[in-house]
PDB file of C-alpha atoms in Angstrom:
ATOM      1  CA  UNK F  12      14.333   0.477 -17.246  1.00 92.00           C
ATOM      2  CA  UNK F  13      11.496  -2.121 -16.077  1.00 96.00           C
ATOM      3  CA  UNK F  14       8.538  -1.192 -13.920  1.00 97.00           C
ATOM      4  CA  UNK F  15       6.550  -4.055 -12.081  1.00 97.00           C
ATOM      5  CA  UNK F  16       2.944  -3.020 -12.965  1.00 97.00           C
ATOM      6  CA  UNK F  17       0.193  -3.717 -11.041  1.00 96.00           C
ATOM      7  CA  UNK F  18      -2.439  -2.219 -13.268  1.00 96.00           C
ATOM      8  CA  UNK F  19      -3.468   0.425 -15.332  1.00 97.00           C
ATOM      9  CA  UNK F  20      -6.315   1.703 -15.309  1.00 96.00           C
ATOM     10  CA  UNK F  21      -7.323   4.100 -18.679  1.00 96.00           C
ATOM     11  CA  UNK F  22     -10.475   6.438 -18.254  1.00 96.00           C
ATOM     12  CA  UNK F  23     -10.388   6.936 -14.183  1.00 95.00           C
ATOM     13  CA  UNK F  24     -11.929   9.435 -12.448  1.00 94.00           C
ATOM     14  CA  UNK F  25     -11.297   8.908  -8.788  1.00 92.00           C
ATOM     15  CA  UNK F  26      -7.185   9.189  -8.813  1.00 93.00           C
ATOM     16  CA  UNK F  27      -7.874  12.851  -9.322  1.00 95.00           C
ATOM     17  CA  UNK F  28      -9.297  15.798 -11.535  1.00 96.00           C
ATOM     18  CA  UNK F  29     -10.714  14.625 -14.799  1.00 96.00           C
ATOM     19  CA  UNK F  30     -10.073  11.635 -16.463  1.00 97.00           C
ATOM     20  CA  UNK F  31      -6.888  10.297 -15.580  1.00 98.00           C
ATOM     21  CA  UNK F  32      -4.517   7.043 -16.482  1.00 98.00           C
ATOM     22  CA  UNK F  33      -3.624   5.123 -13.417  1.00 98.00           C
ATOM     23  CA  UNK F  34      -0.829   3.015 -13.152  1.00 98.00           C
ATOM     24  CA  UNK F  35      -0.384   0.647  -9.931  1.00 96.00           C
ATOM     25  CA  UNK F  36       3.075   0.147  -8.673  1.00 97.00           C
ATOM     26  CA  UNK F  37       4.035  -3.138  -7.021  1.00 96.00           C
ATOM     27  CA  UNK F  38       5.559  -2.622  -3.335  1.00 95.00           C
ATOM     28  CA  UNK F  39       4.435  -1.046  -0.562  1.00 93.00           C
ATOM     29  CA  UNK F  40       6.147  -1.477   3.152  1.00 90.00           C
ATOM     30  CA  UNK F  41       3.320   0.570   4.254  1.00 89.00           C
ATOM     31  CA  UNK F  42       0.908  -2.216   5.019  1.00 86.00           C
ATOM     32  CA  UNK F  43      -1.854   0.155   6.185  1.00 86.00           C
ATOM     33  CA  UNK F  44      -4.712  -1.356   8.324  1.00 83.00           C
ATOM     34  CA  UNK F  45      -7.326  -1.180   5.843  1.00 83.00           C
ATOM     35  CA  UNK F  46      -5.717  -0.416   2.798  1.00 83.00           C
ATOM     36  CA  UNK F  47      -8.425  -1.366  -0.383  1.00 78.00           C
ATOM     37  CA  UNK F  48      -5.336  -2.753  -2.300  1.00 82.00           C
ATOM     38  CA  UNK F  49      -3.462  -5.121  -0.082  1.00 83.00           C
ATOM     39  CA  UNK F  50      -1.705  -6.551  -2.597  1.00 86.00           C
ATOM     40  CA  UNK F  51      -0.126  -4.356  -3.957  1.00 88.00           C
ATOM     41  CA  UNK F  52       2.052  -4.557  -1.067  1.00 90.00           C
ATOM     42  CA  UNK F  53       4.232  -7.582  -2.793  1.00 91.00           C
ATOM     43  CA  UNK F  54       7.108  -5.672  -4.346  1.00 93.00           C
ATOM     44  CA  UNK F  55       7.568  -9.128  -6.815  1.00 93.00           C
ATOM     45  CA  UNK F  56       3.865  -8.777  -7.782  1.00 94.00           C
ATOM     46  CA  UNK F  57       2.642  -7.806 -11.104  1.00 95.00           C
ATOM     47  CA  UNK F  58       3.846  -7.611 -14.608  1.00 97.00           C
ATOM     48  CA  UNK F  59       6.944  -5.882 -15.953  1.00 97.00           C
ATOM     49  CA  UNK F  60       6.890  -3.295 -18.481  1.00 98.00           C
ATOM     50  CA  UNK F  61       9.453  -0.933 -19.636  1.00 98.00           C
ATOM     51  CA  UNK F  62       9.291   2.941 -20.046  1.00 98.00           C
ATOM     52  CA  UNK F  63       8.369   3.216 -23.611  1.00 98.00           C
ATOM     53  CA  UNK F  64       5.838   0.610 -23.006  1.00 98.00           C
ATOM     54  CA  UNK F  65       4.496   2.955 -19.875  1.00 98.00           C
ATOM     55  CA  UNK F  66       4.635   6.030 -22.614  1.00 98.00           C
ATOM     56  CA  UNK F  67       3.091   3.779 -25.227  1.00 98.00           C
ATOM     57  CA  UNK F  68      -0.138   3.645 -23.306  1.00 98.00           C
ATOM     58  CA  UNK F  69      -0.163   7.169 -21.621  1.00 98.00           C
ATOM     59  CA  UNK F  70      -0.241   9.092 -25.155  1.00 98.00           C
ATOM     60  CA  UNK F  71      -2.203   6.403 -26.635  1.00 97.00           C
ATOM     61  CA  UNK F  72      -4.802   7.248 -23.958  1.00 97.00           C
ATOM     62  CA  UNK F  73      -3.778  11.112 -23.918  1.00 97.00           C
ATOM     63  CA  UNK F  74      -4.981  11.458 -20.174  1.00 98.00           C
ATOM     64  CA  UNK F  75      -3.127  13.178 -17.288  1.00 98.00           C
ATOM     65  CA  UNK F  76      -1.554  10.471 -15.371  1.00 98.00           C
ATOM     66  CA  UNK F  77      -1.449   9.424 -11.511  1.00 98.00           C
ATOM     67  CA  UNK F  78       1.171   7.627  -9.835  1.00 98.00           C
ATOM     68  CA  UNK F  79      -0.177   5.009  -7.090  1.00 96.00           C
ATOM     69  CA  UNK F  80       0.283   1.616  -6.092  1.00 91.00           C
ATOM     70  CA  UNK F  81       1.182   0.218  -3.516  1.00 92.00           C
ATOM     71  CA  UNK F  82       3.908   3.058  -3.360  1.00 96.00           C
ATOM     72  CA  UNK F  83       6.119   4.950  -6.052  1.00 97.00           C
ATOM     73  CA  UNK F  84       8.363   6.484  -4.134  1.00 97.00           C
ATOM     74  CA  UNK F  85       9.573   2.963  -3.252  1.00 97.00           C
ATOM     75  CA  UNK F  86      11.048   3.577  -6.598  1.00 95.00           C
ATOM     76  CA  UNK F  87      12.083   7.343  -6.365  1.00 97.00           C
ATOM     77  CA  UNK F  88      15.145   6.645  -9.336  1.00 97.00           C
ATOM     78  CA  UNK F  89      12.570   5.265 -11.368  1.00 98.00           C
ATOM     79  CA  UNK F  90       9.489   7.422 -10.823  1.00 98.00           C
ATOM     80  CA  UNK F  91      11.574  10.712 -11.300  1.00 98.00           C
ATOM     81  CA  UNK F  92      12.688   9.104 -15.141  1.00 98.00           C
ATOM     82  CA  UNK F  93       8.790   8.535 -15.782  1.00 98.00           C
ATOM     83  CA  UNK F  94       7.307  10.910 -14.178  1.00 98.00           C
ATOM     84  CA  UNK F  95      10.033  13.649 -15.997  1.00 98.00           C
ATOM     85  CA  UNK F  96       9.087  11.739 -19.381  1.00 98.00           C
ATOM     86  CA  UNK F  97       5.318  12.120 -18.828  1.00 98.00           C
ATOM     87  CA  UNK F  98       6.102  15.987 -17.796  1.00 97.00           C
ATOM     88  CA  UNK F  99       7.657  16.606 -21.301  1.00 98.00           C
ATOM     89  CA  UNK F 100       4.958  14.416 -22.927  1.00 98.00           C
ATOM     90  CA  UNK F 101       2.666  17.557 -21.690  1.00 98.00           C
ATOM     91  CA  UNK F 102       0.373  15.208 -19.246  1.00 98.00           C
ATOM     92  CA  UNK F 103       0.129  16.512 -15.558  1.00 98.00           C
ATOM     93  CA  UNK F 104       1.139  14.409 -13.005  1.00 98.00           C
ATOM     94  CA  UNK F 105      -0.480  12.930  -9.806  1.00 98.00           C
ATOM     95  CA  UNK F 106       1.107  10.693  -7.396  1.00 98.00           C
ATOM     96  CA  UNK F 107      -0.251   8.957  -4.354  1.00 97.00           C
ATOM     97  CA  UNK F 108       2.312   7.979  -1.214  1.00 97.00           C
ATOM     98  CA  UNK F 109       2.182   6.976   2.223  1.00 96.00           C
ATOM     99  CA  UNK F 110       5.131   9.323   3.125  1.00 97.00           C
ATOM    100  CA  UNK F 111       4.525  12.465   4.327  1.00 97.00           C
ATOM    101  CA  UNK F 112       6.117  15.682   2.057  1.00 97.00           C
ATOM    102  CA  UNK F 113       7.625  15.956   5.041  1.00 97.00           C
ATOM    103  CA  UNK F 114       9.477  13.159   5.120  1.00 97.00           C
ATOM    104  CA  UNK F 115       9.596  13.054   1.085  1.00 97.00           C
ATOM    105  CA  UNK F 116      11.238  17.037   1.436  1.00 96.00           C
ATOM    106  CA  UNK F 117      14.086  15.875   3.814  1.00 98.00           C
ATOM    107  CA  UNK F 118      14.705  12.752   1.790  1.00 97.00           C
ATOM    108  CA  UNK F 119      17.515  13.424  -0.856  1.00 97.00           C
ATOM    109  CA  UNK F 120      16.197  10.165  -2.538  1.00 97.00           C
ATOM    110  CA  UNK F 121      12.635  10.265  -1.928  1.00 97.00           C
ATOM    111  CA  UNK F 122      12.238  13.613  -3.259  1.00 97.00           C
ATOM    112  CA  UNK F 123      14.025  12.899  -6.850  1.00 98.00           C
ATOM    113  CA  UNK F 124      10.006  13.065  -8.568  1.00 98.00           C
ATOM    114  CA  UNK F 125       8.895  16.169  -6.681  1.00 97.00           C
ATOM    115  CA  UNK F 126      10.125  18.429  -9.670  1.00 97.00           C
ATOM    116  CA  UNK F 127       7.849  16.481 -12.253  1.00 98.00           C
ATOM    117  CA  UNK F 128       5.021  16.409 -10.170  1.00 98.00           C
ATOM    118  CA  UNK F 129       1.641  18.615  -9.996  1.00 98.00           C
ATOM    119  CA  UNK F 130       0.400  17.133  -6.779  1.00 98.00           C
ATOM    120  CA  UNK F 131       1.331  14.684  -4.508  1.00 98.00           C
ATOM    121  CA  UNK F 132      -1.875  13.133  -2.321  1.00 97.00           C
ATOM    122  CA  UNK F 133       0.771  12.002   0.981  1.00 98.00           C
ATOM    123  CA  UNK F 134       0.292  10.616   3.750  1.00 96.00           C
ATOM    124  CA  UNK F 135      -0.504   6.768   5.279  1.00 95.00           C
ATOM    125  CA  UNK F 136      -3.985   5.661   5.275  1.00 94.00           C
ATOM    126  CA  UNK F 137      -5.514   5.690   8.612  1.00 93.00           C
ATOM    127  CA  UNK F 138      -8.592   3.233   9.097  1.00 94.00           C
ATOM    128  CA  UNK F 139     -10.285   5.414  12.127  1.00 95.00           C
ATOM    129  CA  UNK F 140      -9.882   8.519   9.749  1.00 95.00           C
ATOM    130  CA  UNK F 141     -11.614   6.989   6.891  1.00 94.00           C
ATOM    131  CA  UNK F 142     -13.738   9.451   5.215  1.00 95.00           C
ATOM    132  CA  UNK F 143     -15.580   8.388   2.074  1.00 92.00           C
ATOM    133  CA  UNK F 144     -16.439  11.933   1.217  1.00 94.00           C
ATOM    134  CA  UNK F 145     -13.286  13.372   0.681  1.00 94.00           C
ATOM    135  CA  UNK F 146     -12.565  13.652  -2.680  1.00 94.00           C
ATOM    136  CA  UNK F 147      -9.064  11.418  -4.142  1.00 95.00           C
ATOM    137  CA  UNK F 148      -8.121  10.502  -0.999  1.00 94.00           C
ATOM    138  CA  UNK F 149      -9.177   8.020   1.663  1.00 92.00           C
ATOM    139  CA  UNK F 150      -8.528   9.385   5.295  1.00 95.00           C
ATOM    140  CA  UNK F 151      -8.667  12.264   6.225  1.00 95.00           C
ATOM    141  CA  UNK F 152      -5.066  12.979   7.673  1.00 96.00           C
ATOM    142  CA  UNK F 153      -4.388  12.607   3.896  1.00 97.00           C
ATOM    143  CA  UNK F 154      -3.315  15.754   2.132  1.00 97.00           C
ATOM    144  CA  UNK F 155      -3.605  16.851  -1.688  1.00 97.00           C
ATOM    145  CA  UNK F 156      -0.526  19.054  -1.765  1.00 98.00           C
ATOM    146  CA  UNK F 157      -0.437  21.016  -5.614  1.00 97.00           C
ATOM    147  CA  UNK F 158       3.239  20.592  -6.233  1.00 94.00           C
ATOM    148  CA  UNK F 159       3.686  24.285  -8.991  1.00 72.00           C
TER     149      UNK F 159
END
């Protein structure tokens, strides 16, 4: 199974509680005003990596783990394998997505992840709600939904 990686980022505290291990997805049809990470909208962008290569670096770093990108669940088959391996790894899972649960909940295929996830910050970003206070998330129609 190969992943296009944007980046990883090992130590991070602003992709939610604690320190965390980021990984960057390539893709995202999005295309928010605004985003901070416009290129991550290139789905052919990046670097591939495989899943043990993912693992390799998530227990060598022993951090819970967030999910962001551009967007995972432009990859629901995919993210539901890694996010299911990082689950039985013991790391808690956070993943960031410009759907709505809404629309992830009625989504046979979008929702494949939900049942390895802890929390799901959904939601597009929204330049006139921008909100530099709020904690791991950038507008404020964004939600931090705990996923138990």
């Amino acid at each position: 199974m190969i992943f296009k990686i944007l980046d990883i980022i090992k130590g991070t505290t602003v992709d939610g509680p604690g320190f965390r291990t980021a990984i960057y997805f390539a893709g995202c049809r999005h295309q928010c005003p605004g985003c901070h990470n416009p290129q991550s909208w290139d789905f052919n962008a990046g670097t591939e990596m495989t899943l043990e290569e993912l693992m390799d670096i998530i227990e060598e770093e022993d951090f819970d783990v967030t999910l962001s990108g551009g967007d995972p669940l432009y990859h629901p088959e995919k993210i539901a394998v890694l996010a299911q391996r990082i689950k039985e790894a013991g790391y808690k899972v956070w993943l960031y997505t410009g759907f709505t649960i809404e629309e992830i909940q009625s989504s046979e295929k979008l929702s494949l992840p939900l049942p390895y996830l802890d929390a799901i910050v959904d939601g597009p970003y929204i330049e006139s709600l921008r909100d530099p206070d709020l904690p791991f998330r950038g507008s404020s129609n964004q939600r931090i939904i705990p996923m138990g």
